[in-house]
């Protein structure tokens, strides 16, 4: 321990300081020289071990160096802090002239949009949504609806069977009629039964193996064919436009008697005849009819007391007609170029 040593440490500390640019390195410097166990601090404390005559000079110089280094340290610390702040401000700076990054947002599927429109219209007419399962038994999907096992009308619905005998994917929403009647009998019913249906079809521009249907069912006293026609006409005008012509054609379904199909005036050619309506000027939008007495009885109603009407429509088909879409496969193709248009 000597003045020489003190001066050497002083020079070392003083030279090292301006090189330091980071807080961590500065802390090391502090520990090494002026911290509690730093070399300069230790020298200041060791004055007492020197011969008496050297103490005053050494002590004075040591204290001078220590306080000089302390204030140099404080200045350096300040500088580093300021630089780090400036740097972080610079890095976090927002360049308001940069173009924004696109944030992709999801949309509502066109079939869902139509479904929601359909729900709203029927809700206004007092029909509530009643949901039933996509997996059905043969009984409810067919037999309860007056379609016995070997009935030729079964050919109308090509069926997906599961590995459990008698358990199938529903081919239409009509079995929901049975579930709704059994739930509400003998009370009045006004429900729509929306949902996915499945058919073992050859996929084409007009046929898919999965699609939505919206079934409707009204049961009560004195419900007549004229109620059905008026209600369906009101619906068709709300969804396709106020002055759209609507017509009813006699048809056949096992679960309704009489049965009809509903056509609206073709919206592409305004009824003149085009390729979409095969030159007829009309487009089919639904099947409907008065609920067959056998079906009413299967649902728990007495057909001599109660009557009802039912209908079934396809939201994908309605969407296609509204937007002039010519291929049903777009609906489940997950092609964003199609979906983003809605
Ligand atoms: N379930 C029929 C189908 O899938 C559609 C249908 C027709 C439903 C007439 C009905 C109805 O409720 O009355 O083709």
PDB file of C-alpha atoms in Angstrom, residues 77 81 101 160 175-176 188 213 217 228 242 311 335:
ATOM      1  CA  UNK A  77     -24.395   6.657 -14.571  1.00  0.00           C
ATOM      2  CA  UNK A  81     -29.388   6.193 -18.140  1.00  0.00           C
ATOM      3  CA  UNK A 101     -50.890  -4.072 -41.442  1.00  0.00           C
ATOM      4  CA  UNK A 160     -75.945 -42.494 -44.331  1.00  0.00           C
ATOM      5  CA  UNK A 175     -88.075 -35.990 -37.641  1.00  0.00           C
ATOM      6  CA  UNK A 176     -87.899 -32.808 -35.537  1.00  0.00           C
ATOM      7  CA  UNK A 188    -100.386 -25.684 -29.583  1.00  0.00           C
ATOM      8  CA  UNK A 213     -82.874 -27.356 -43.792  1.00  0.00           C
ATOM      9  CA  UNK A 217     -94.499 -26.904 -37.829  1.00  0.00           C
ATOM     10  CA  UNK A 228    -100.303 -22.493 -44.627  1.00  0.00           C
ATOM     11  CA  UNK A 242     -92.580  -7.645 -51.612  1.00  0.00           C
ATOM     12  CA  UNK A 311     -92.954 -27.056 -44.421  1.00  0.00           C
ATOM     13  CA  UNK A 335     -62.641 -21.106 -50.483  1.00  0.00           C
TER      14      UNK A 335
END
